[in-house]
């Protein structure tokens, strides 16, 4: 599930939600999870999606087998 950093006038908050919706008529952000609003902000400075860090899989050493003819 994507995470979003929200900077309000008071604090920084991290919100996890499936999607984010901007309501221009009320200048409000709504965070939606499973079709339901889970968080909303009307006084915020900015929002930034937190990118998931790529996890590297451990490399398996490749061993070559001798070819017998």
Short mmCIF file of C-alpha atoms in Angstrom, two decimals:
data_model
loop_
_atom_site.label_atom_id
_atom_site.label_comp_id
_atom_site.label_asym_id
_atom_site.label_seq_id
_atom_site.Cartn_x
_atom_site.Cartn_y
_atom_site.Cartn_z
CA UNK A 1 0.00 0.00 0.00
CA UNK A 2 1.45 3.39 -0.91
CA UNK A 3 2.44 5.78 1.85
CA UNK A 4 2.18 9.56 1.67
CA UNK A 5 3.99 12.21 3.70
CA UNK A 6 1.66 15.08 4.57
CA UNK A 7 2.97 18.35 5.96
CA UNK A 8 0.29 20.21 7.88
CA UNK A 9 0.73 23.50 9.70
CA UNK A 10 1.38 21.63 12.94
CA UNK A 11 3.27 18.43 12.05
CA UNK A 12 4.47 15.89 9.50
CA UNK A 13 2.21 12.85 9.16
CA UNK A 14 2.62 9.61 7.20
CA UNK A 15 -0.64 8.22 5.83
CA UNK A 16 -1.00 4.81 4.16
CA UNK A 17 -3.80 4.62 1.61
CA UNK A 18 -4.70 3.00 -1.69
CA UNK A 19 -5.29 6.35 -3.38
CA UNK A 20 -5.49 10.08 -2.80
CA UNK A 21 -8.19 12.41 -4.10
CA UNK A 22 -8.05 16.19 -4.36
CA UNK A 23 -11.39 17.97 -3.97
CA UNK A 24 -11.01 21.34 -5.69
CA UNK A 25 -14.35 22.68 -4.48
CA UNK A 26 -13.26 22.55 -0.83
CA UNK A 27 -9.48 22.48 -1.40
CA UNK A 28 -9.20 19.26 0.57
CA UNK A 29 -7.21 16.04 0.31
CA UNK A 30 -8.89 12.72 0.99
CA UNK A 31 -7.04 9.44 1.41
CA UNK A 32 -9.02 6.37 0.37
CA UNK A 33 -8.50 2.73 1.38
CA UNK A 34 -10.85 -0.05 0.23
CA UNK A 35 -13.30 2.53 -1.10
CA UNK A 36 -13.59 4.39 2.23
CA UNK A 37 -12.10 7.71 3.28
CA UNK A 38 -9.50 6.96 5.95
CA UNK A 39 -8.01 10.45 6.34
CA UNK A 40 -8.66 13.96 5.13
CA UNK A 41 -6.89 17.29 5.37
CA UNK A 42 -8.14 20.77 4.59
CA UNK A 43 -5.11 22.64 5.98
CA UNK A 44 -1.91 21.23 4.55
CA UNK A 45 1.24 22.60 2.95
CA UNK A 46 2.31 19.70 0.74
CA UNK A 47 1.93 15.97 0.09
CA UNK A 48 4.64 13.62 -1.17
CA UNK A 49 4.34 9.94 -2.04
CA UNK A 50 6.94 7.82 -0.28
CA UNK A 51 8.57 5.54 -2.82
CA UNK A 52 9.19 1.97 -1.67
CA UNK A 53 12.85 1.17 -1.48
CA UNK A 54 13.99 -1.48 -3.91
CA UNK A 55 14.99 -4.62 -2.11
CA UNK A 56 17.84 -6.42 -3.78
CA UNK A 57 17.64 -10.16 -3.86
CA UNK A 58 20.80 -11.95 -2.81
CA UNK A 59 22.79 -13.16 -5.76
CA UNK A 60 23.15 -16.89 -6.16
CA UNK A 61 26.62 -17.85 -7.35
CA UNK A 62 26.51 -19.46 -10.75
CA UNK A 63 28.60 -22.58 -11.02
CA UNK A 64 29.44 -23.96 -14.39
CA UNK A 65 29.42 -27.69 -14.75
CA UNK A 66 32.09 -29.23 -16.96
CA UNK A 67 30.75 -30.46 -20.26
CA UNK A 68 31.71 -34.07 -20.92
CA UNK A 69 31.88 -35.26 -24.48
#
